[in-house]
Structure formats: structure tokens, C-alpha cells
Short mmCIF file of C-alpha atoms and ligand atoms in Angstrom, two decimals:
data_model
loop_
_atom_site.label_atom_id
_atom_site.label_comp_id
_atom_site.label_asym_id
_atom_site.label_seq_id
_atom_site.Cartn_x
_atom_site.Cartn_y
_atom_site.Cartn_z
CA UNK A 14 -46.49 11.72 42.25
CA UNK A 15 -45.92 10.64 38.75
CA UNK A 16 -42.72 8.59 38.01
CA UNK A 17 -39.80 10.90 35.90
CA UNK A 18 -39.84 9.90 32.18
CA UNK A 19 -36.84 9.51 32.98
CA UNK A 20 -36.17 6.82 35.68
CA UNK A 21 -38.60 4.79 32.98
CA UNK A 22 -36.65 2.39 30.15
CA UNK A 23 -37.46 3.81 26.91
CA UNK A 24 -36.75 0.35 24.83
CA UNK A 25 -35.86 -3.25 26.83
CA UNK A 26 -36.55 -6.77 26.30
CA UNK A 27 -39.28 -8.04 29.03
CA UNK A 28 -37.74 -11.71 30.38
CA UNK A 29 -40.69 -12.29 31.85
CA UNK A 30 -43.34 -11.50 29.45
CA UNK A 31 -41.11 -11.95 26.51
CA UNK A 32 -42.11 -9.14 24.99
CA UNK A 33 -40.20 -5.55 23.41
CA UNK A 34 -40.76 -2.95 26.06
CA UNK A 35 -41.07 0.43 25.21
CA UNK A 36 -42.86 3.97 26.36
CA UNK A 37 -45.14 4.80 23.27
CA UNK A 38 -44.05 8.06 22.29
CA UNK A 39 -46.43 9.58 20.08
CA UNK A 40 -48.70 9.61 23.46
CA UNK A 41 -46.09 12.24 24.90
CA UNK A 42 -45.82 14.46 26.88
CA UNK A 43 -49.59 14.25 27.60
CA UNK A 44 -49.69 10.45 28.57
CA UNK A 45 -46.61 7.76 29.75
CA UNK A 46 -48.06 4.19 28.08
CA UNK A 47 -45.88 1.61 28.54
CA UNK A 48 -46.43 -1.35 25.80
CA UNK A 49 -45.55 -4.70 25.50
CA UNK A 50 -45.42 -5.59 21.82
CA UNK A 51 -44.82 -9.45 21.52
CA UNK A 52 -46.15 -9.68 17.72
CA UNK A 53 -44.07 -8.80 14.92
CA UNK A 54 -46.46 -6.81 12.67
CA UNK A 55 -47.07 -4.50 16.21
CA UNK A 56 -43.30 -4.10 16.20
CA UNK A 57 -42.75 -3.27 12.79
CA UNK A 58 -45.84 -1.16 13.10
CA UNK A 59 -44.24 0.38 16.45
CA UNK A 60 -41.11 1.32 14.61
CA UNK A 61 -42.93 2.84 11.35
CA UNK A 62 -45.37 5.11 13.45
CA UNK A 63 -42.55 5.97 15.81
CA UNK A 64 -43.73 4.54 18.94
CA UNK A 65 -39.97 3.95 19.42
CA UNK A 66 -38.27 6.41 17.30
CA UNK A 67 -34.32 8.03 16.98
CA UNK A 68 -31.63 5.98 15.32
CA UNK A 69 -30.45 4.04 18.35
CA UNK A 70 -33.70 2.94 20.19
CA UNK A 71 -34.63 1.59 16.37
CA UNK A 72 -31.92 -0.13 16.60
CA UNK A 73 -31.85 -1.68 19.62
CA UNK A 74 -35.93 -2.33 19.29
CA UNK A 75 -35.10 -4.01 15.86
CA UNK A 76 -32.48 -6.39 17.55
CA UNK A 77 -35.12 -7.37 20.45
CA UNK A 78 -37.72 -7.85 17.51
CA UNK A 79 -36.05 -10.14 15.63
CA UNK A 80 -34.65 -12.02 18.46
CA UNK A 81 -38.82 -12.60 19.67
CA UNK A 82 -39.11 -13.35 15.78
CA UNK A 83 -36.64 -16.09 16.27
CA UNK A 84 -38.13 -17.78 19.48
CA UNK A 85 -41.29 -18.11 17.61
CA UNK A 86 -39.44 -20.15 14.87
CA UNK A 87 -40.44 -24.23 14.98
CA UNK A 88 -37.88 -25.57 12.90
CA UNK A 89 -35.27 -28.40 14.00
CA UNK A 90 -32.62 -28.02 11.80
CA UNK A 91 -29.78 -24.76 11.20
CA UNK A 92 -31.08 -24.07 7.33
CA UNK A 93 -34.72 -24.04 8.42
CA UNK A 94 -34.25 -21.84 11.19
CA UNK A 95 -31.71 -19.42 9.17
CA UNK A 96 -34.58 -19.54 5.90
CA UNK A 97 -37.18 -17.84 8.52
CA UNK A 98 -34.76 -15.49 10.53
CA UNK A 99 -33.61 -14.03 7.64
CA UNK A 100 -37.68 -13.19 6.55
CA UNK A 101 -38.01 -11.97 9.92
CA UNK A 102 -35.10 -9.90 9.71
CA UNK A 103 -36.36 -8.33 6.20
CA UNK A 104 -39.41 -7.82 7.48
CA UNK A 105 -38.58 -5.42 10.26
CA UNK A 106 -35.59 -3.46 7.99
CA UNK A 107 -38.24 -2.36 5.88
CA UNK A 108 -39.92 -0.55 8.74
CA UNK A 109 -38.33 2.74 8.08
CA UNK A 110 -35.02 3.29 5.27
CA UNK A 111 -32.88 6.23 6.65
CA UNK A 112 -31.45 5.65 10.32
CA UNK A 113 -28.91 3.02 9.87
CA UNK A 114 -28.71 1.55 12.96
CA UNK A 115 -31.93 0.07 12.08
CA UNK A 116 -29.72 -2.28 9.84
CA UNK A 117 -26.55 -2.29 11.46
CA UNK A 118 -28.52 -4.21 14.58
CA UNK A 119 -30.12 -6.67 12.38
CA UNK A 120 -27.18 -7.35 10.74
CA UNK A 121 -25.08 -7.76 13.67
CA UNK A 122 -28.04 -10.12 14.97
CA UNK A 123 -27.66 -11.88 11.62
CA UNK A 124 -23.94 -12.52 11.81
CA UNK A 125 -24.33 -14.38 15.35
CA UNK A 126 -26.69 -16.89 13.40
CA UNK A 127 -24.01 -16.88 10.50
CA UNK A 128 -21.15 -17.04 12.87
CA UNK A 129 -22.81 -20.30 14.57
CA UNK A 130 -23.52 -22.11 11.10
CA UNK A 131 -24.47 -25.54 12.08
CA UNK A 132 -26.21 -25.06 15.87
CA UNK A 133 -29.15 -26.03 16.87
CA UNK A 134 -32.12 -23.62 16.96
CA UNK A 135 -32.37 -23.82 20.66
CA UNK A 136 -28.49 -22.94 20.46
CA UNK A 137 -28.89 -19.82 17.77
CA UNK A 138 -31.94 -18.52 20.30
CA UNK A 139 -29.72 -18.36 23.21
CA UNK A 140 -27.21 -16.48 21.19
CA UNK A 141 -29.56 -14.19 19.70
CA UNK A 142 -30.75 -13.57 22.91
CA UNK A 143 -27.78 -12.52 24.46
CA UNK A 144 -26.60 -10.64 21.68
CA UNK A 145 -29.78 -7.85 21.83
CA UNK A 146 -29.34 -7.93 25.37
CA UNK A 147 -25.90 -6.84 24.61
CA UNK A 148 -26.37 -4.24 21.66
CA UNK A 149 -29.09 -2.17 24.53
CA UNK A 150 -26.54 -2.56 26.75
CA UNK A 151 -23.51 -1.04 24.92
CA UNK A 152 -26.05 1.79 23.70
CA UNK A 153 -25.87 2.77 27.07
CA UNK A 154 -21.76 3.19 27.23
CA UNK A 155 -21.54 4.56 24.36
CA UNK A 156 -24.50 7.53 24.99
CA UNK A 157 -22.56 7.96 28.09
CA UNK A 158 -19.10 8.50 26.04
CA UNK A 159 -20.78 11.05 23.47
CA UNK A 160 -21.53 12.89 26.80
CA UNK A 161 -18.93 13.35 27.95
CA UNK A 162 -17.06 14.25 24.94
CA UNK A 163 -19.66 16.72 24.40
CA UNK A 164 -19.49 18.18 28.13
CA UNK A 165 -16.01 19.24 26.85
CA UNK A 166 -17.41 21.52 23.92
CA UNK A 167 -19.53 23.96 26.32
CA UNK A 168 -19.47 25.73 29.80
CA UNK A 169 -21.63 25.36 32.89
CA UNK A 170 -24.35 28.04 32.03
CA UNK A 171 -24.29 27.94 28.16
CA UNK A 172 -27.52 28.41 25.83
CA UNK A 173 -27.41 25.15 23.55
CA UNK A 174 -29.65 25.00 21.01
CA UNK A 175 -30.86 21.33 19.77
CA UNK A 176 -33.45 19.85 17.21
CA UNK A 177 -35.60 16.93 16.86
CA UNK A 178 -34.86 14.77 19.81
CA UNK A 179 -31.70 13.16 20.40
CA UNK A 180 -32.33 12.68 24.17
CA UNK A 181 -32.56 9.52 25.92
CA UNK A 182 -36.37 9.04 24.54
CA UNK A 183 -34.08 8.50 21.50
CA UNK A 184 -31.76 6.24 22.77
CA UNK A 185 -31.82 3.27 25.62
CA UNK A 186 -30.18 5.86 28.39
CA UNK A 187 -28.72 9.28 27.83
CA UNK A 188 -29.56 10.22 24.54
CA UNK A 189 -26.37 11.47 21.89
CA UNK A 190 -26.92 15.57 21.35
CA UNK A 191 -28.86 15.37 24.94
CA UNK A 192 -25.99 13.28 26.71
CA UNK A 193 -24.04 16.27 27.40
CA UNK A 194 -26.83 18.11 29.34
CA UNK A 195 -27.63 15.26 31.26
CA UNK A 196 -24.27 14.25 32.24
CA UNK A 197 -23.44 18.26 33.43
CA UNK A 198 -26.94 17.94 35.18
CA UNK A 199 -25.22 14.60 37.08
CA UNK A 200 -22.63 17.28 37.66
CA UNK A 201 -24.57 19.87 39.13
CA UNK A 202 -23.99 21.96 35.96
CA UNK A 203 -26.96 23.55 34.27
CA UNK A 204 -27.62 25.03 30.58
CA UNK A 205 -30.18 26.96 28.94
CA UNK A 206 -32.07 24.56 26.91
CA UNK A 207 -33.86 25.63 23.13
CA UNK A 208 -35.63 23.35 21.61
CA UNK A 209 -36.87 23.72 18.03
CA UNK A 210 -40.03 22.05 18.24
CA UNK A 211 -39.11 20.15 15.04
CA UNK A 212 -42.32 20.38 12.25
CA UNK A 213 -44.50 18.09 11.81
CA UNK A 214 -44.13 15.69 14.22
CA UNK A 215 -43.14 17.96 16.70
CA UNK A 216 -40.53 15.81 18.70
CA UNK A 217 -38.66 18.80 19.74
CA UNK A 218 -41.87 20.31 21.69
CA UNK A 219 -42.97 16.59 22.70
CA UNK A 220 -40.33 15.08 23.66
CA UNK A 221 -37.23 17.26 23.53
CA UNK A 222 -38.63 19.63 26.37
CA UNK A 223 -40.49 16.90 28.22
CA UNK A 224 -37.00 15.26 29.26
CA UNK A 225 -34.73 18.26 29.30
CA UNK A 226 -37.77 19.51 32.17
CA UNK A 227 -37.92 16.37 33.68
CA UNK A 228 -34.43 16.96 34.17
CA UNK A 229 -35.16 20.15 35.77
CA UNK A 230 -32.85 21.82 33.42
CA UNK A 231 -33.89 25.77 32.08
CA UNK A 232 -35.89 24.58 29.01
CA UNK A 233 -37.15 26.89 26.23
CA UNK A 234 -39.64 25.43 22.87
CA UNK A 235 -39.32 27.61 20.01
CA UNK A 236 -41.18 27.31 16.82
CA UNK A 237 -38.86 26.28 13.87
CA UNK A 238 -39.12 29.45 12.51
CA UNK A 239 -37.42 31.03 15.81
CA UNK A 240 -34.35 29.59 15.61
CA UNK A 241 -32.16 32.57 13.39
CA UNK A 242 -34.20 35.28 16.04
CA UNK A 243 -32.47 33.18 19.32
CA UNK A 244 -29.33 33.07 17.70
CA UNK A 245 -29.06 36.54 16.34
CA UNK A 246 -29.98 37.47 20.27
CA UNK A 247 -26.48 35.91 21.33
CA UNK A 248 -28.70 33.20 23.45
CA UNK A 249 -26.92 30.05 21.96
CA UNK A 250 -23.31 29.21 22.28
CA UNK A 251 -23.97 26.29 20.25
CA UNK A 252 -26.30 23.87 18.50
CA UNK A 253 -26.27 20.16 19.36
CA UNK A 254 -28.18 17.50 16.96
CA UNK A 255 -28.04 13.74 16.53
CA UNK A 256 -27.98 11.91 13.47
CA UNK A 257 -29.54 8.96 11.60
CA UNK A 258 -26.78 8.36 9.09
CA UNK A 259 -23.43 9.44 8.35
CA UNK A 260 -21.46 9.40 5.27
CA UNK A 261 -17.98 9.01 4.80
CA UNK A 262 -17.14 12.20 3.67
CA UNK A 263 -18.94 13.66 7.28
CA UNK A 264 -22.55 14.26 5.41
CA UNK A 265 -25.27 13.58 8.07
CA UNK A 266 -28.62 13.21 7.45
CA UNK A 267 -30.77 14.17 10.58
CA UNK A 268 -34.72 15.20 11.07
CA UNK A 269 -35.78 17.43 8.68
CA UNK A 270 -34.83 21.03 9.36
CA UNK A 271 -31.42 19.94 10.58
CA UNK A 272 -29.98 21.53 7.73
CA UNK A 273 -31.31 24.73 8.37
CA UNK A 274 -30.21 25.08 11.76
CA UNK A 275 -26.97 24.30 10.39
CA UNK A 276 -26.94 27.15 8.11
CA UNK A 277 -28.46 29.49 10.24
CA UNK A 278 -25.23 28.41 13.04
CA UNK A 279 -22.78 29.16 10.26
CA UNK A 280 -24.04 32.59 9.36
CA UNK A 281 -24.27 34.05 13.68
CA UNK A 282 -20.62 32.07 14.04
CA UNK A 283 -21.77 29.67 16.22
CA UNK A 284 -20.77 26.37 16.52
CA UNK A 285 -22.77 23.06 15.17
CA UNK A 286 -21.99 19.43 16.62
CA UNK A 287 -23.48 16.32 15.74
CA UNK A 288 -23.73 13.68 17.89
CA UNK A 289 -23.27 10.12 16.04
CA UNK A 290 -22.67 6.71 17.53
CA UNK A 291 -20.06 4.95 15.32
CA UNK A 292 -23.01 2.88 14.52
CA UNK A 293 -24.52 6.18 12.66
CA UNK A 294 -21.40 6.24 10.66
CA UNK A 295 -21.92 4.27 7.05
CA UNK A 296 -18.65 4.15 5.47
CA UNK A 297 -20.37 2.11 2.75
CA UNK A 298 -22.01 5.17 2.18
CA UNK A 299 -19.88 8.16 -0.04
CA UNK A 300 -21.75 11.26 0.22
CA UNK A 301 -24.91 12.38 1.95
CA UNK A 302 -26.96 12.46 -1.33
CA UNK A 303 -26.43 9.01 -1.70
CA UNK A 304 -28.27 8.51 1.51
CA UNK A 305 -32.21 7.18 1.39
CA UNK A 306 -34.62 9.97 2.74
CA UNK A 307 -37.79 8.33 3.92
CA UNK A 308 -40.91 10.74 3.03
CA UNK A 309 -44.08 10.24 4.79
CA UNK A 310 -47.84 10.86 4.88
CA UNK A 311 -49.65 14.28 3.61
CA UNK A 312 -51.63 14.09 6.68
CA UNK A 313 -48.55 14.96 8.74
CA UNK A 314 -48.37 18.26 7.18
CA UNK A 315 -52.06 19.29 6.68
CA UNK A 316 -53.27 17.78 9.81
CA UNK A 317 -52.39 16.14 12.39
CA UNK A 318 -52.03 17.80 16.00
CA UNK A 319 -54.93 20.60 14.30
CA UNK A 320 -58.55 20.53 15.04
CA UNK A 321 -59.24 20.68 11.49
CA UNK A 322 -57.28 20.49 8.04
CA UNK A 323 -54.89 23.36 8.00
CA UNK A 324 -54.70 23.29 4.23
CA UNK A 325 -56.66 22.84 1.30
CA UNK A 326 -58.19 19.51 0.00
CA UNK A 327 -56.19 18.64 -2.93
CA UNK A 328 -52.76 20.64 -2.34
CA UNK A 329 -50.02 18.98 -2.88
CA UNK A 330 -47.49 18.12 0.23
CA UNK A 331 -43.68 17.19 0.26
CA UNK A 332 -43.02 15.62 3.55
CA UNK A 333 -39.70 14.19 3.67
CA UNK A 334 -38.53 13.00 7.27
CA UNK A 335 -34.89 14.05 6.91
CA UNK A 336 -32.69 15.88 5.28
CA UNK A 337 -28.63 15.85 4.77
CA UNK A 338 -26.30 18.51 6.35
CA UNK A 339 -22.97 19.25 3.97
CA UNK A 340 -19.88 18.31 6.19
CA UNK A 341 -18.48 21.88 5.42
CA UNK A 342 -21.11 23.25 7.75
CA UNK A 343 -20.40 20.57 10.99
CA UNK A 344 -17.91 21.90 13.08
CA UNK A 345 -17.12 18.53 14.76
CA UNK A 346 -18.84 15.00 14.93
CA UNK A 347 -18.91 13.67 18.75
CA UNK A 348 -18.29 9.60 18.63
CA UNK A 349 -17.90 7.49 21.98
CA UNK A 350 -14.72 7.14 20.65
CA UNK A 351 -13.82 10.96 20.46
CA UNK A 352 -14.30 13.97 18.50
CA UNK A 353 -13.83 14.00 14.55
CA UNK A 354 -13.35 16.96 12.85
CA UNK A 355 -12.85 17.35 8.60
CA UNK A 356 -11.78 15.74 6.31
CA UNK A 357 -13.78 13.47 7.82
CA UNK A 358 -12.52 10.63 5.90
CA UNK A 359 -9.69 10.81 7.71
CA UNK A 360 -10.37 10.89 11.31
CA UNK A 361 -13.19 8.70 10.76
CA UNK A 362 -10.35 6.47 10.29
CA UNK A 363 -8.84 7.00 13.43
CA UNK A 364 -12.02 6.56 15.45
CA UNK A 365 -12.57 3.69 13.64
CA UNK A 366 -9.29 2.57 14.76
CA UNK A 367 -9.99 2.99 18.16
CA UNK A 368 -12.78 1.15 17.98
CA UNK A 369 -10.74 -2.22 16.39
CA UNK A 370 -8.28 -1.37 19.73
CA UNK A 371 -11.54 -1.36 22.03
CA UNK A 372 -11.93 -5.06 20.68
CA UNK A 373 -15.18 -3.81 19.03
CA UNK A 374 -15.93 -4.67 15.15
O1 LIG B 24 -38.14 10.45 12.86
P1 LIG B 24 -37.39 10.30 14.14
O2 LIG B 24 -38.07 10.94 15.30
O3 LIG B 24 -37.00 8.86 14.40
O4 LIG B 24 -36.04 11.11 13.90
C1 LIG B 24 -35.07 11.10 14.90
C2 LIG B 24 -33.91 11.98 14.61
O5 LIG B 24 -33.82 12.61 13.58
C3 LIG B 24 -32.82 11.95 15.63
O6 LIG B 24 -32.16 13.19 15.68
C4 LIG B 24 -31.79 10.86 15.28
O7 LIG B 24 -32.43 9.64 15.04
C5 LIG B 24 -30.78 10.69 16.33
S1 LIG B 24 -31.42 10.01 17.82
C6 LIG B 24 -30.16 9.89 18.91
#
């Protein structure tokens, strides 16, 4: 029988063949191909053609990456070494602009090499080592935590309604607007599962569905388009999305669409949470239009997944990855360190304050 997506690490550092582990998602759900990248440009180009895609399994692939980028370095002394980590480091953030945790990793993998001005290179690799060991590690607590904050929004039996993927394909274990469903699943709870199937890369019909079946919970793909039909039918109690960056004022950009769905919840009265690691959350950040949008290929649009082109040669194509939700139209944002509601400056400060009691930066 085939192994469960799910039992199967979706981003890890091999020990033993030094090398960034991860299942290559744009093969699902029709093929599970497990590859070891050990090269930097394969990384980077892992990361841009979302191989390993969703805000926190960027992240955490990043901080592997640039820790393998740092073994590789042959320099003796601390200014050397730092000169070629930081190159490294640049390389990779350029992979893709909008999910911040993408840069929050690097720069926490920076700051160990800053923090240890002075070691040895054999020294900073140990360090480095440890530390992206560490930042897969606490993605998996904090998943966990989003959870079960979430659990505590809906009832055994709900229809929840979810976009992109934010499932543990998105994330080391867990997933952030998936964590809920899995942990009630744990519980012996079950939901009714819609998943938009998220145009044009379809991660909501890839990947979305593949786990929430492989989790044996009641899973239903709907085209994009479906969405106001299943909530006008009373079939969704509420809508749960992840995030790629967070403003301070509670803005959140997400997979393009997001927005939408947002709307859409406000108008049946239903509620709309986003699920966002405190990592998401870029208080350097004001507002959501302030936020980069990453726009990608034509091809995307006209045709990939078709037999043939499914527009005309020569059309123009917008194609924009992501797109920003207004904070007036999030009911709540789920943290691993509880449940912020507006003004979001302000209890943003208070689960950033919990996180300084937690001993964590
Ligand atoms: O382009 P992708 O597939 O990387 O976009 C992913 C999303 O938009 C997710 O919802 C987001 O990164 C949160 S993942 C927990």
C-alpha cells in the first residue's frame, strides 16, 4: 500500500546525505518524489517553482539552504566566512519576495553568525546547523498551537471552507488554516472539508484535498468560482486561510483569491480566520499595500495543466501570486500565541508580548 502523504516529512535536513529534503509538490497528487537537493541553484530553483511552497516550509527550506551553503564555504577566518554567507543568504531571499518567513529564517540564521563574531568557521557551521534544525523544529509547536486555537473557533461536524493550501504540505507538520482539522481528526472529530481549488496553480485541488483525504476527513474541491454558491447553501460555518505576510494594521496578503473569499464570507455572515505564525506577522510592515506581490509567468494562466493554450497568442495576462485582505474583513488572526482580533495593532502587541514571556525573540 502506498505510504500517507502524510506520515512523509514535507521539508528536513538529511544528516546523512547532507542534503534539503523535501516531497516535490508540483508532482502532486499524481506522484510522491522525494528529492534531495544538495546544490544551491536546485534549492533556490526548488523554492521559485514551488517544489516546497507555503510561507513556513520556505522558511524553514531557506534556513536548511543556507546552512548547506555555509558547509560548502573554504575560508579560515570569521570575515571570509561571513563575506560568502551573507551572498549565500542573498541569493536564496531572492527566490520568491512576498512570504516573509522566507526572510525572517535567513535572518535569524544570519544573526547566529553575527551573534558569534569572531568564531571559527568550523564553530559558525555547528551553530548554523543547529539553529535550522531548530527553526523546523519550533514550526512544528507552533502549527500545533494555531490548532488548537483554531479547534476552539468551530464544532465537531462543521463545513469549513479553506483556500490555497495551508496544510501541513505547507508547513513542516500540521499546517496553520489545516491544523485545526487535523488536530479534531487526532480527536476523533470530523468536518466537512471545501476546498477552493485555488487558480492557476491549483494547490487547493492538488494539494489541499490530497491531505485533508489522506486524512480521511469528508473532503469537497470546488472551482473558485463556487465558493459564493456553497456559502449561500448554508454549507460553511466558516472559512479558514493561511497567510504569507501580515501587516501591522492586520492586512494579510495570502494566495491570490484570498480576498475574494473574504468578501464573499462577509456578505453570507460567516466568519473568516487567518491562520499566521508570529513569524507571518511584519510589524516593519504598515499596511497591506505596502506589501511586495510577486507576479509570475503568462504560461500559468494560458496553459499549464491544459492540453493546449487556453487563450489566444498574444493576449495579455496579469498573474499576480497574492493578493492583500483589508483587516476590516478578518474576523480574528489565530497565532500560537492566541487569537488577535482588531485593532490589530494592539493585540498584536500583546501576542507579541507573550512571545518575549515564552523567552522567544
Ligand atoms: O504560492 P504558494 O503556494 O507558496 O502560496 C501559499 C499560500 O498562499 C499559503 O496560504 C501561505 O503561504 C500560508 S502556508 C501555511
Amino acid at each position: 500500500m502506498a505510504e500517507n502523504i502524510l506520515s512523509i516529512d514535507t521539508v528536513a535536513l538529511d544528516e546523512e546525505k547532507n542534503a534539503l529534503k523535501i516531497i516535490d509538490q508540483t508532482k502532486l497528487p499524481g506522484k510522491v518524489e522525494i528529492l534531495y537537493l544538495t546544490k544551491q541553484e536546485a534549492i533556490y530553483e526548488a523554492i521559485y517553482l514551488l517544489k516546497v511552497r507555503g510561507a513556513p516550509a520556505i522558511g524553514v527550506a531557506a534556513a536548511i539552504g543556507v546552512y548547506l551553503a555555509a558547509r560548502e564555504i573554504n575560508e579560515s577566518g570569521y570575515d571570509g566566512f561571513y563575506g560568502k554567507f551573507k551572498k549565500a543568504k542573498e541569493y536564496l531571499a531572492s527566490s520568491r519576495p512576498t512570504a516573509v518567513n522566507l526572510f525572517w529564517a535567513l535572518d535569524r540564521m544570519e544573526k547566529v553568525v553575527l551573534d558569534h563574531k569572531g568564531e571559527t568557521p568550523a564553530k559558525l557551521k555547528e551553530l548554523l546547523h543547529d539553529e535550522a534544525v531548530t527553526i523546523r523544529e519550533e514550526d512544528i509547536w507552533v502549527c500545533k498551537s494555531i490548532g488548537e486555537y483554531g479547534l476552539g473557533l468551530i464544532k465537531n461536524g462543521d463545513g469549513i471552507l479553506t483556500h490555497c493550501n495551508a496544510g501541513q504540505l505547507a508547513t513542516t507538520r500540521y499546517g496553520t488554516a489545516l491544523a485545526p482539522i487535523h488536530l479534531g481528526r487526532e480527536k476523533g472529530m470530523n468536518f466537512k472539508v471545501f476546498c477552493d481549488e485555488t487558480r492557476p496553480l491549483l494547490q487547493g485541488a492538488r494539494l489541499s484535498s490530497f491531505e485533508m483525504v489522506a486524512a480521511g476527513v469528508d473532503t469537497t474541491v470546488i472551482c473558485d468560482n463556487m465558493a459564493s454558491m456553497v456559502m449561500k447553501n448554508g454549507w460553511i460555518k466558516a472559512c479558514f486561510v493561511g497567510c504569507d505576510r501580515v501587516a501591522a494594521n492586520g492586512d494579510a496578503a495570502n494566495k491570490i483569491g484570498t480576498s475574494g473569499v473574504a468578501i464573499l464570507a462577509k456578505h453570507y455572515g460567516i466568519p473568516f480566520y487567518v491562520c499566521a505564525p508570529t513569524s507571518t506577522i511584519d510589524m516593519s510592515i504598515k499596511e497591506g499595500s505596502d506589501i511586495v506581490i510577486e507576479e509570475r509567468k503568462p504560461e500559468e494562466v494560458t496553459e499549464m495543466w491544459y492540453k493546449e493554450r487556453m487563450a489566444p497568442a498574444g493576449v495579455k495576462v496579469f498573474n499576480p501570486a497574492f493578493d492583500v485582505t483589508d483587516n476590516g474583513l478578518i474576523t480574528a488572526i489565530v497565532t500560537e500565541f492566541g487569537i488577535a482580533r482588531a485593532p490589530y495593532t494592539e493585540s498584536f502587541k500583546t501576542i507579541f508580548a507573550k512571545k518575549a514571556n515564552a523567552g522567544q525573540a
